[in-house]
Amino acid sequence: MQTEREEEEGDVSPEEFVGLSDFTGSGSDQLSFSSGDRLLVHAKTSCEWWWAELHGVFGYVPAGYLHRGADGDDISAEDPWQDEEYFGSYGTLRLHLEMLSDKSRTETYRQVILNNSSCLRGKVLMDLGCGTGIISLFCARLAQPSAVYAVEASSMAEYTRQLVKQNGCEAVVTVLQGRAEELELPEQVDVLVSEWMGNCLLFEFMVESVLLARDRWLRKGGVMWPSSAALTLVPCQAHSYYTEKMAFWERPYGLDFTPLQPLAQQEFFTKPKFSHVIQPDDCLATPCHVISLDMYTLQVEDLEEMKGKFHFHLEKSGTFHGFTAWFAVHFESLETGGETVELNTGPSSEQTHWKQTLFMLDRPVCVHAGDSITGTIVLRRNPIWRRHMTVTLQWSVNSSSTEETDNCQVETKSFPMWR
Ligand SMILES: NC(=[NH2+])NCCC[C@H]1O[C@@H](n2cnc3c(N)ncnc32)[C@H](O)[C@@H]1O
């Protein structure tokens, strides 16, 4: 359908907008599109209908279905980064207290600074998303850098300035309030340090800000801390969670509530479970890295869709309730050949505030030692809500016992995190 239309009042230079949800046009001059489609708006012919283009086809689209493009003016739709809510939450102490109370996390960053204190002499660092400034204070107190730019977008920054002064670090540490990707630093940096990891490694997608800052402020040959990151996955049992949320309905107080189980599955097993604590013996196989990120080469566009494969040999019989994921990050030494420091959030390491993330299957599967579970994991970033993603797992259980005939049934399930 190629509908012509005369140049008119309201014509604009083409601006990119994203479809908030599917729209099926009616009449020959309306343009259908799907949620997440990127349309080019050529004319805002009225406040309800705009003249747009998708894959070379033109037509009228409902303005309310569209989300502003990367740099479009606000069309009263919510900010895809939800920055007001996001930075608002970091303007209070709750999350900072949680992070500072996480000894494994905080001591690891301290150890990295300590290990590299001599190499840090005279260096320039950027602490991206410094929060209360703990990493910057470690740098100033445990090493002698020439400057640390502590960047913080939330209102916490004004308190961070006070903490820097209170601890006698104002000669070295400069607190800059604002989003790292919008700020001007006085100079390039030798080291870009940040604690950006979210649940399941990427949730919140703060990593995008780290990559943009890297490309703009890290000098050639500069160091990224963390230097690399890896997402780990394992098939697992989750008896207590399953009992608590699903088996419960079988016989509460002697009654049969099983008609509620489809509701329970929808309500409790559709989204991932954050802050899950998996016991090492809940693992049905040896965990494996499914996605690895090199912080020097990773590009923002790579974040749209990240894929990993897995093949697990089950080492014991049990109930396959789901998959559990966690991450590890690594800090390379500033000294050639120096030791790399790891922060691991898995069940065999000291517990962190992230704990692990549990993805529950719709129904558990009995498995036996010798079986194998093969499949893929895809982390797909939400095209609209830029801090969110969907994790899609696809797997098949290959039974070692021969009597199973259709044992390579491929299953798949997508878990929104959160939209
Ligand atoms: N590991 C995480 N999941 N969160 C811990 C770090 C988050 C801290 O970085 C700040 N922050 C996040 N993104 C940015 C940004 N682009 N620019 C400046 N500060 C930021 C945020 O306000 C908070 O204080």
XYZ file of C-alpha atoms and ligand atoms in Angstrom:
443
model
C 0.000 0.000 0.000
C 1.678 3.206 -1.083
C -0.560 6.084 -0.063
C 0.430 9.479 -1.350
C -0.214 12.620 0.664
C 0.506 16.279 -0.029
C 3.066 18.197 2.017
C 1.103 19.960 4.752
C 1.193 21.928 7.967
C 2.656 19.773 10.751
C 5.211 18.054 8.548
C 8.382 17.282 10.487
C 11.784 15.953 9.573
C 11.375 12.165 10.026
C 11.620 11.207 13.689
C 11.936 7.664 15.020
C 9.245 6.338 17.341
C 8.776 2.853 18.756
C 5.464 0.941 18.717
C 4.279 0.548 22.311
C 1.935 -2.279 21.296
C 0.535 -3.949 18.174
C -1.748 -1.866 15.960
C -3.835 -3.271 13.115
C -4.813 -0.534 10.698
C -8.321 -0.398 9.290
C -9.017 1.395 6.019
C -6.473 1.690 3.256
C -4.625 4.680 4.669
C -3.747 3.261 8.105
C -0.413 1.566 8.735
C -0.274 -1.596 10.848
C 2.727 -2.300 13.070
C 3.853 -4.505 15.942
C 5.022 -3.645 19.424
C 8.674 -2.713 19.308
C 8.599 -1.724 15.602
C 10.619 1.420 14.923
C 8.574 3.785 12.744
C 9.611 7.016 11.093
C 7.088 9.779 11.723
C 7.025 12.260 8.824
C 4.080 14.395 9.913
C 2.119 14.907 13.108
C -1.032 15.657 11.104
C -3.145 15.780 14.263
C -2.681 14.965 17.947
C -4.314 11.576 17.372
C -3.005 10.494 13.958
C 0.460 10.828 12.525
C 1.781 10.098 9.049
C 4.491 7.462 9.379
C 6.587 4.973 7.514
C 7.579 1.407 8.292
C 9.778 -0.600 5.946
C 9.032 1.845 3.125
C 5.252 1.660 3.543
C 3.419 4.840 4.548
C 0.175 5.335 6.405
C -1.595 6.949 9.358
C -0.782 5.594 12.840
C -2.299 6.403 16.257
C 0.103 8.708 18.120
C -0.856 7.180 21.473
C 0.560 3.825 20.396
C 4.001 5.318 19.851
C 6.930 5.881 22.128
C 9.445 8.650 21.552
C 12.565 7.678 19.624
C 16.071 7.855 21.077
C 16.179 11.632 21.014
C 12.568 12.485 20.220
C 10.760 15.144 22.197
C 8.622 13.751 24.972
C 5.172 12.741 23.727
C 3.885 12.410 27.273
C 4.684 8.698 27.207
C 6.684 7.419 30.177
C 10.464 7.621 29.925
C 11.694 4.257 28.600
C 14.580 4.445 31.074
C 12.203 5.239 33.943
C 14.996 7.457 35.248
C 12.796 9.372 37.670
C 11.871 6.166 39.502
C 15.313 4.601 39.037
C 17.428 7.494 40.279
C 14.745 8.322 42.821
C 15.282 4.922 44.417
C 19.015 5.558 44.592
C 18.407 8.941 46.226
C 17.389 7.135 49.425
C 19.628 5.046 51.673
C 17.779 1.694 51.417
C 19.638 0.382 48.332
C 22.975 1.913 49.352
C 22.689 0.299 52.782
C 21.970 -3.045 51.095
C 24.995 -2.705 48.831
C 27.343 -1.432 51.545
C 26.164 -4.238 53.854
C 27.105 -6.739 51.137
C 30.601 -7.529 52.422
C 31.494 -9.885 49.586
C 30.729 -7.203 46.995
C 32.251 -4.260 48.815
C 35.344 -6.080 50.122
C 36.064 -7.342 46.579
C 36.260 -3.781 45.242
C 38.397 -2.854 48.242
C 40.730 -5.784 47.543
C 41.075 -4.744 43.899
C 42.146 -1.239 44.948
C 44.505 -2.647 47.583
C 46.096 -5.137 45.161
C 46.717 -2.360 42.640
C 47.520 0.493 45.005
C 51.074 1.015 43.755
C 50.033 0.963 40.086
C 47.239 3.424 40.876
C 49.770 6.082 41.944
C 49.286 9.174 39.775
C 46.440 7.593 37.797
C 43.072 9.163 36.914
C 39.934 7.133 37.629
C 36.226 7.435 36.994
C 33.862 5.759 39.443
C 30.676 5.445 37.428
C 27.566 5.361 39.568
C 29.556 5.957 42.745
C 26.492 6.022 45.029
C 27.830 6.959 48.474
C 31.331 7.047 46.979
C 32.686 3.946 48.725
C 34.892 2.868 45.794
C 36.234 6.396 45.317
C 37.016 6.625 49.033
C 38.850 3.284 48.862
C 40.914 4.679 45.976
C 41.802 7.876 47.843
C 42.528 6.134 51.144
C 44.307 2.972 49.921
C 46.202 4.396 46.951
C 47.528 7.691 45.639
C 45.698 8.390 42.369
C 46.003 11.880 40.962
C 42.229 12.230 40.548
C 39.022 10.247 41.006
C 35.863 11.502 39.273
C 32.977 10.099 41.289
C 29.914 10.296 39.029
C 26.434 9.917 40.489
C 23.139 10.860 38.856
C 20.884 10.624 41.929
C 20.412 13.192 44.669
C 22.743 11.060 46.806
C 25.600 12.959 45.101
C 25.252 15.956 47.425
C 25.726 13.647 50.425
C 28.574 11.869 48.702
C 30.369 15.257 48.506
C 29.980 15.558 52.273
C 31.348 12.025 52.806
C 34.369 12.830 50.638
C 35.070 15.920 52.739
C 34.280 14.155 56.014
C 36.933 11.538 55.181
C 39.577 14.010 54.047
C 39.516 12.963 50.385
C 38.410 16.177 48.711
C 41.906 16.800 47.279
C 41.637 13.645 45.149
C 37.937 12.866 44.758
C 35.632 15.149 42.779
C 31.926 14.286 42.896
C 30.074 15.094 39.656
C 26.290 14.901 39.729
C 24.631 13.782 36.521
C 24.301 10.890 34.118
C 27.752 9.626 33.185
C 26.918 9.578 29.480
C 25.936 13.271 29.576
C 28.659 14.660 31.828
C 31.821 16.456 30.805
C 34.936 15.194 32.572
C 37.997 17.496 32.646
C 40.207 14.731 31.245
C 40.340 11.158 29.967
C 40.738 8.437 32.591
C 43.191 5.567 33.017
C 40.701 3.356 34.862
C 36.900 3.179 34.603
C 35.592 1.413 37.705
C 31.916 0.784 38.308
C 29.634 -1.560 40.188
C 26.939 -1.790 37.514
C 25.769 -5.388 37.786
C 22.045 -5.995 38.197
C 20.036 -9.122 38.881
C 20.856 -11.780 36.325
C 23.874 -9.563 35.551
C 22.107 -7.156 33.193
C 18.794 -6.055 34.703
C 18.656 -2.232 34.958
C 21.039 -2.159 31.941
C 23.348 0.253 33.722
C 26.007 -1.519 31.659
C 24.949 0.629 28.680
C 26.064 3.754 30.553
C 29.389 2.077 31.354
C 29.995 1.279 27.662
C 29.106 4.816 26.564
C 31.432 6.266 29.203
C 34.155 3.808 28.154
C 33.947 4.934 24.552
C 34.039 8.567 25.535
C 36.349 8.836 28.559
C 38.599 5.770 28.835
C 41.952 6.554 27.303
C 43.501 4.140 24.817
C 44.993 1.262 26.788
C 42.931 2.206 29.852
C 41.520 -0.439 32.200
C 37.926 -1.449 32.796
C 36.994 -2.705 36.282
C 35.270 -5.130 36.027
C 37.205 -6.254 32.940
C 34.856 -9.115 32.086
C 31.592 -10.669 33.239
C 29.996 -14.101 32.868
C 26.462 -15.355 33.342
C 26.268 -18.867 34.789
C 23.337 -21.286 34.509
C 22.476 -24.632 36.083
C 19.426 -26.963 35.994
C 18.214 -27.272 39.549
C 15.806 -28.568 42.115
C 13.661 -26.071 44.007
C 11.579 -28.286 46.287
C 10.880 -25.704 48.971
C 9.792 -23.021 46.505
C 7.661 -25.512 44.576
C 6.051 -26.761 47.783
C 5.438 -23.242 49.047
C 3.824 -21.940 45.863
C 2.339 -24.990 44.111
C 2.070 -28.130 46.232
C 0.461 -26.008 48.954
C -2.850 -26.020 47.047
C -3.130 -29.828 47.047
C -4.447 -30.286 50.592
C -4.641 -27.057 52.623
C -6.530 -27.873 55.871
C -7.739 -31.137 54.353
C -9.358 -29.446 51.397
C -8.614 -29.782 47.674
C -7.549 -26.402 46.266
C -5.875 -27.794 43.127
C -8.138 -25.748 40.781
C -6.022 -22.800 41.915
C -2.796 -24.363 40.661
C -3.003 -22.902 37.136
C -3.387 -19.505 38.804
C -0.418 -20.218 41.037
C 1.690 -21.192 38.071
C 0.769 -17.952 36.299
C 1.336 -15.783 39.347
C 4.474 -17.333 40.810
C 6.266 -19.070 37.957
C 5.868 -16.628 35.071
C 8.521 -14.167 36.172
C 11.983 -15.031 37.430
C 12.431 -15.179 41.188
C 15.077 -12.670 42.289
C 17.070 -13.174 45.469
C 16.673 -16.931 45.314
C 19.167 -18.845 47.455
C 20.093 -22.099 45.755
C 21.852 -24.727 47.872
C 24.859 -26.307 46.129
C 23.180 -29.724 46.234
C 20.127 -28.316 44.445
C 22.331 -28.176 41.351
C 21.587 -31.159 39.107
C 24.738 -30.683 37.026
C 27.945 -28.695 36.906
C 27.005 -25.036 36.333
C 28.294 -23.553 33.102
C 28.990 -20.084 31.697
C 26.340 -19.394 29.078
C 27.178 -15.749 28.277
C 30.540 -14.013 28.607
C 31.071 -10.276 28.247
C 34.409 -8.647 27.436
C 34.094 -5.101 28.756
C 36.656 -3.827 26.251
C 34.904 -5.053 23.118
C 31.224 -5.266 24.159
C 29.061 -2.814 22.198
C 25.756 -1.265 23.221
C 24.007 -2.884 20.250
C 25.208 -6.297 21.464
C 22.979 -5.804 24.496
C 19.782 -6.032 22.412
C 20.046 -9.816 22.210
C 22.569 -12.079 23.899
C 22.519 -15.835 23.311
C 24.133 -18.780 25.014
C 24.063 -22.540 24.576
C 24.223 -25.208 27.252
C 24.609 -28.958 27.529
C 24.341 -30.381 31.026
C 25.154 -33.949 32.012
C 23.025 -34.761 35.023
C 25.179 -36.106 37.779
C 22.310 -37.289 39.982
C 18.646 -38.207 39.885
C 16.121 -35.746 41.183
C 13.417 -33.291 40.191
C 14.174 -30.730 37.497
C 12.167 -27.733 38.766
C 13.940 -25.067 36.767
C 17.157 -23.220 36.060
C 19.122 -20.963 38.360
C 21.374 -18.175 37.080
C 24.024 -16.018 38.687
C 27.057 -14.066 37.520
C 30.719 -13.484 38.195
C 32.849 -10.469 37.264
C 36.624 -10.265 37.019
C 39.051 -7.437 37.712
C 42.335 -7.698 35.837
C 45.485 -6.456 37.477
C 46.998 -3.122 36.444
C 50.300 -4.970 36.620
C 51.055 -7.297 33.710
C 50.774 -10.831 35.032
C 49.237 -9.635 38.275
C 46.445 -11.700 39.792
C 42.879 -11.277 38.585
C 40.261 -10.756 41.295
C 36.843 -12.405 40.966
C 33.491 -11.428 42.468
C 31.305 -14.531 42.193
C 27.612 -14.407 43.175
C 27.080 -18.181 42.904
C 26.097 -20.714 45.600
C 29.680 -21.844 46.188
C 30.848 -18.309 47.036
C 30.070 -16.035 49.968
C 26.457 -14.886 49.597
C 25.883 -11.443 48.060
C 22.842 -9.181 48.043
C 22.068 -10.374 44.511
C 21.833 -14.019 45.651
C 20.692 -15.988 42.580
C 17.817 -15.856 40.055
C 15.435 -18.819 39.705
C 13.493 -19.613 36.521
C 10.728 -22.132 37.345
C 9.401 -24.529 34.708
C 5.618 -24.837 34.405
C 5.835 -28.374 35.701
C 8.688 -30.335 37.262
C 10.365 -33.191 35.441
C 11.804 -36.325 37.040
C 15.372 -36.790 35.838
C 18.022 -39.416 36.383
C 21.782 -39.495 36.602
C 23.132 -39.864 33.098
C 20.348 -37.804 31.501
C 21.343 -34.646 29.699
C 19.698 -31.247 29.301
C 20.589 -29.343 26.170
C 19.351 -25.985 25.006
C 19.766 -22.254 24.659
C 19.235 -19.095 26.673
C 18.423 -15.756 25.034
C 18.419 -12.430 26.891
C 16.328 -10.057 24.765
C 16.323 -6.425 25.812
C 12.920 -4.773 25.901
C 12.706 -2.410 22.881
C 10.556 0.022 24.863
C 11.485 -0.312 28.556
C 15.202 -0.032 28.272
C 16.086 -1.322 31.721
C 14.098 -4.533 31.204
C 14.592 -7.755 29.297
C 13.010 -11.133 28.643
C 14.931 -14.319 29.308
C 13.895 -17.149 26.979
C 15.033 -20.666 27.822
C 14.728 -23.546 25.387
C 15.695 -27.049 26.471
C 15.222 -30.763 25.917
C 15.822 -33.547 28.407
C 17.535 -36.512 26.824
C 16.949 -39.500 29.029
C 19.707 -42.028 29.370
C 17.166 -44.800 30.000
C 16.198 -46.328 26.660
C 12.515 -46.929 27.440
C 11.754 -43.214 26.989
C 10.852 -42.831 23.319
C 10.033 -39.165 22.788
C 12.768 -38.024 25.097
C 13.900 -35.117 22.974
C 10.750 -33.028 23.330
C 11.933 -29.403 23.040
C 10.405 -27.087 25.638
C 10.611 -23.320 25.761
C 9.583 -20.646 28.232
C 10.027 -16.876 28.262
C 10.411 -14.980 31.520
C 9.751 -11.214 31.427
C 12.058 -9.193 33.687
C 9.796 -7.348 34.274
C 7.898 -5.843 31.344
N 24.873 -2.427 40.598
C 23.681 -1.888 40.525
N 22.673 -2.467 39.877
N 23.481 -0.738 41.137
C 24.526 -0.152 41.963
C 25.056 1.108 41.328
C 23.963 2.055 41.029
C 24.404 3.497 41.351
O 24.832 4.094 40.139
C 24.043 5.245 39.849
N 23.896 5.275 38.393
C 23.318 4.331 37.607
N 23.391 4.690 36.308
C 24.061 5.890 36.279
C 24.471 6.764 35.244
N 24.199 6.480 33.961
N 25.138 7.895 35.570
C 25.397 8.183 36.865
N 25.024 7.397 37.909
C 24.382 6.257 37.611
C 22.737 5.023 40.591
O 22.111 6.261 40.884
C 23.230 4.313 41.854
O 23.655 5.219 42.845
